[in-house]
Structure formats: structure tokens, C-alpha cells
PDB file of C-alpha atoms in Angstrom:
ATOM      1  CA  UNK A   1      33.748 -21.301  30.608  1.00  0.00           C
ATOM      2  CA  UNK A   2      31.890 -22.921  33.491  1.00  0.00           C
ATOM      3  CA  UNK A   3      33.268 -26.068  35.111  1.00  0.00           C
ATOM      4  CA  UNK A   4      29.976 -27.775  34.274  1.00  0.00           C
ATOM      5  CA  UNK A   5      30.850 -27.451  30.571  1.00  0.00           C
ATOM      6  CA  UNK A   6      33.985 -29.568  31.071  1.00  0.00           C
ATOM      7  CA  UNK A   7      34.298 -33.357  31.072  1.00  0.00           C
ATOM      8  CA  UNK A   8      36.049 -34.319  34.295  1.00  0.00           C
ATOM      9  CA  UNK A   9      38.594 -37.055  33.601  1.00  0.00           C
ATOM     10  CA  UNK A  10      40.035 -37.489  37.110  1.00  0.00           C
ATOM     11  CA  UNK A  11      39.313 -37.046  40.774  1.00  0.00           C
ATOM     12  CA  UNK A  12      36.306 -39.299  41.101  1.00  0.00           C
ATOM     13  CA  UNK A  13      37.983 -41.477  43.735  1.00  0.00           C
ATOM     14  CA  UNK A  14      39.029 -44.077  41.175  1.00  0.00           C
ATOM     15  CA  UNK A  15      42.757 -44.269  41.072  1.00  0.00           C
ATOM     16  CA  UNK A  16      44.582 -41.044  41.830  1.00  0.00           C
ATOM     17  CA  UNK A  17      45.316 -42.014  45.412  1.00  0.00           C
ATOM     18  CA  UNK A  18      43.308 -39.174  46.911  1.00  0.00           C
ATOM     19  CA  UNK A  19      39.848 -40.095  48.109  1.00  0.00           C
ATOM     20  CA  UNK A  20      39.027 -36.474  49.025  1.00  0.00           C
ATOM     21  CA  UNK A  21      38.494 -35.224  45.480  1.00  0.00           C
ATOM     22  CA  UNK A  22      34.737 -34.902  45.633  1.00  0.00           C
ATOM     23  CA  UNK A  23      35.024 -31.338  46.992  1.00  0.00           C
ATOM     24  CA  UNK A  24      36.591 -30.010  43.750  1.00  0.00           C
ATOM     25  CA  UNK A  25      39.661 -28.920  45.720  1.00  0.00           C
ATOM     26  CA  UNK A  26      42.278 -31.345  44.456  1.00  0.00           C
ATOM     27  CA  UNK A  27      44.304 -31.803  41.254  1.00  0.00           C
ATOM     28  CA  UNK A  28      42.122 -32.741  38.288  1.00  0.00           C
ATOM     29  CA  UNK A  29      42.251 -32.957  34.520  1.00  0.00           C
ATOM     30  CA  UNK A  30      39.303 -31.886  32.361  1.00  0.00           C
ATOM     31  CA  UNK A  31      38.511 -32.004  28.638  1.00  0.00           C
ATOM     32  CA  UNK A  32      36.717 -29.155  26.879  1.00  0.00           C
ATOM     33  CA  UNK A  33      34.025 -29.569  24.218  1.00  0.00           C
ATOM     34  CA  UNK A  34      36.635 -28.846  21.526  1.00  0.00           C
ATOM     35  CA  UNK A  35      38.995 -31.525  22.909  1.00  0.00           C
ATOM     36  CA  UNK A  36      41.594 -29.358  24.642  1.00  0.00           C
ATOM     37  CA  UNK A  37      42.782 -30.176  28.160  1.00  0.00           C
ATOM     38  CA  UNK A  38      42.374 -28.029  31.292  1.00  0.00           C
ATOM     39  CA  UNK A  39      44.299 -28.868  34.475  1.00  0.00           C
ATOM     40  CA  UNK A  40      43.614 -27.893  38.075  1.00  0.00           C
ATOM     41  CA  UNK A  41      46.390 -28.107  40.630  1.00  0.00           C
ATOM     42  CA  UNK A  42      48.506 -26.309  43.181  1.00  0.00           C
ATOM     43  CA  UNK A  43      50.058 -23.093  41.908  1.00  0.00           C
ATOM     44  CA  UNK A  44      53.755 -23.559  41.127  1.00  0.00           C
ATOM     45  CA  UNK A  45      56.491 -20.965  41.216  1.00  0.00           C
ATOM     46  CA  UNK A  46      59.026 -23.082  39.298  1.00  0.00           C
ATOM     47  CA  UNK A  47      59.545 -20.200  36.846  1.00  0.00           C
ATOM     48  CA  UNK A  48      57.722 -17.105  35.635  1.00  0.00           C
ATOM     49  CA  UNK A  49      55.461 -18.035  32.687  1.00  0.00           C
ATOM     50  CA  UNK A  50      54.559 -15.572  29.929  1.00  0.00           C
ATOM     51  CA  UNK A  51      51.757 -13.078  30.549  1.00  0.00           C
ATOM     52  CA  UNK A  52      48.382 -14.779  30.313  1.00  0.00           C
ATOM     53  CA  UNK A  53      49.723 -18.220  31.282  1.00  0.00           C
ATOM     54  CA  UNK A  54      50.052 -19.972  34.624  1.00  0.00           C
ATOM     55  CA  UNK A  55      51.800 -22.974  36.129  1.00  0.00           C
ATOM     56  CA  UNK A  56      50.145 -25.687  38.185  1.00  0.00           C
ATOM     57  CA  UNK A  57      51.520 -28.851  39.734  1.00  0.00           C
ATOM     58  CA  UNK A  58      49.572 -32.078  39.539  1.00  0.00           C
ATOM     59  CA  UNK A  59      50.695 -35.556  40.636  1.00  0.00           C
ATOM     60  CA  UNK A  60      51.804 -38.060  38.001  1.00  0.00           C
ATOM     61  CA  UNK A  61      49.022 -40.389  39.176  1.00  0.00           C
ATOM     62  CA  UNK A  62      46.423 -37.793  38.129  1.00  0.00           C
ATOM     63  CA  UNK A  63      47.908 -37.580  34.623  1.00  0.00           C
ATOM     64  CA  UNK A  64      47.946 -41.376  34.367  1.00  0.00           C
ATOM     65  CA  UNK A  65      44.286 -41.470  35.405  1.00  0.00           C
ATOM     66  CA  UNK A  66      43.432 -38.906  32.706  1.00  0.00           C
ATOM     67  CA  UNK A  67      45.269 -40.916  30.059  1.00  0.00           C
ATOM     68  CA  UNK A  68      43.319 -44.041  31.060  1.00  0.00           C
ATOM     69  CA  UNK A  69      40.038 -42.107  30.956  1.00  0.00           C
ATOM     70  CA  UNK A  70      40.830 -40.908  27.421  1.00  0.00           C
ATOM     71  CA  UNK A  71      41.777 -44.413  26.301  1.00  0.00           C
ATOM     72  CA  UNK A  72      45.260 -43.331  25.156  1.00  0.00           C
TER      73      UNK A  72
END
């Protein structure tokens, strides 16, 4: 799936406290066409996830921004 097919919910410089998000290199939350959520963040080594899964860390402020964008 290409990034262009996703609806970007965060990282547009409107609330996550990081004005450098226009380079696509910061934590973000996206929504797919079928309504599922995709997150982008720093790789975490908190524990070893099952094969085929990964862990990322994103700031609480980014999640709050995504919730606002979704109107939840």
C-alpha cells in the first residue's frame, strides 16, 4: 500500500508539538480506505513481538491529535 493511499491524521504542524513533520520523518497516524489505523514512529525494543508484527513508539500528543482528527 502506498502512503498516498492513506489519510494522514497527524503531523501537519497542527498540535503534536513538532513543527518538523512535513518531511514525513516523524511519528504519524494514518487511516486506510477500509478504516484501519497505521502508525509511524520510532522502532521500539520493549519486547519481541510475534513474527510479522512490529513495535513503534509514538508520543501521546500524536495519538490525541489523531483522535481529534477522527472526531472521537
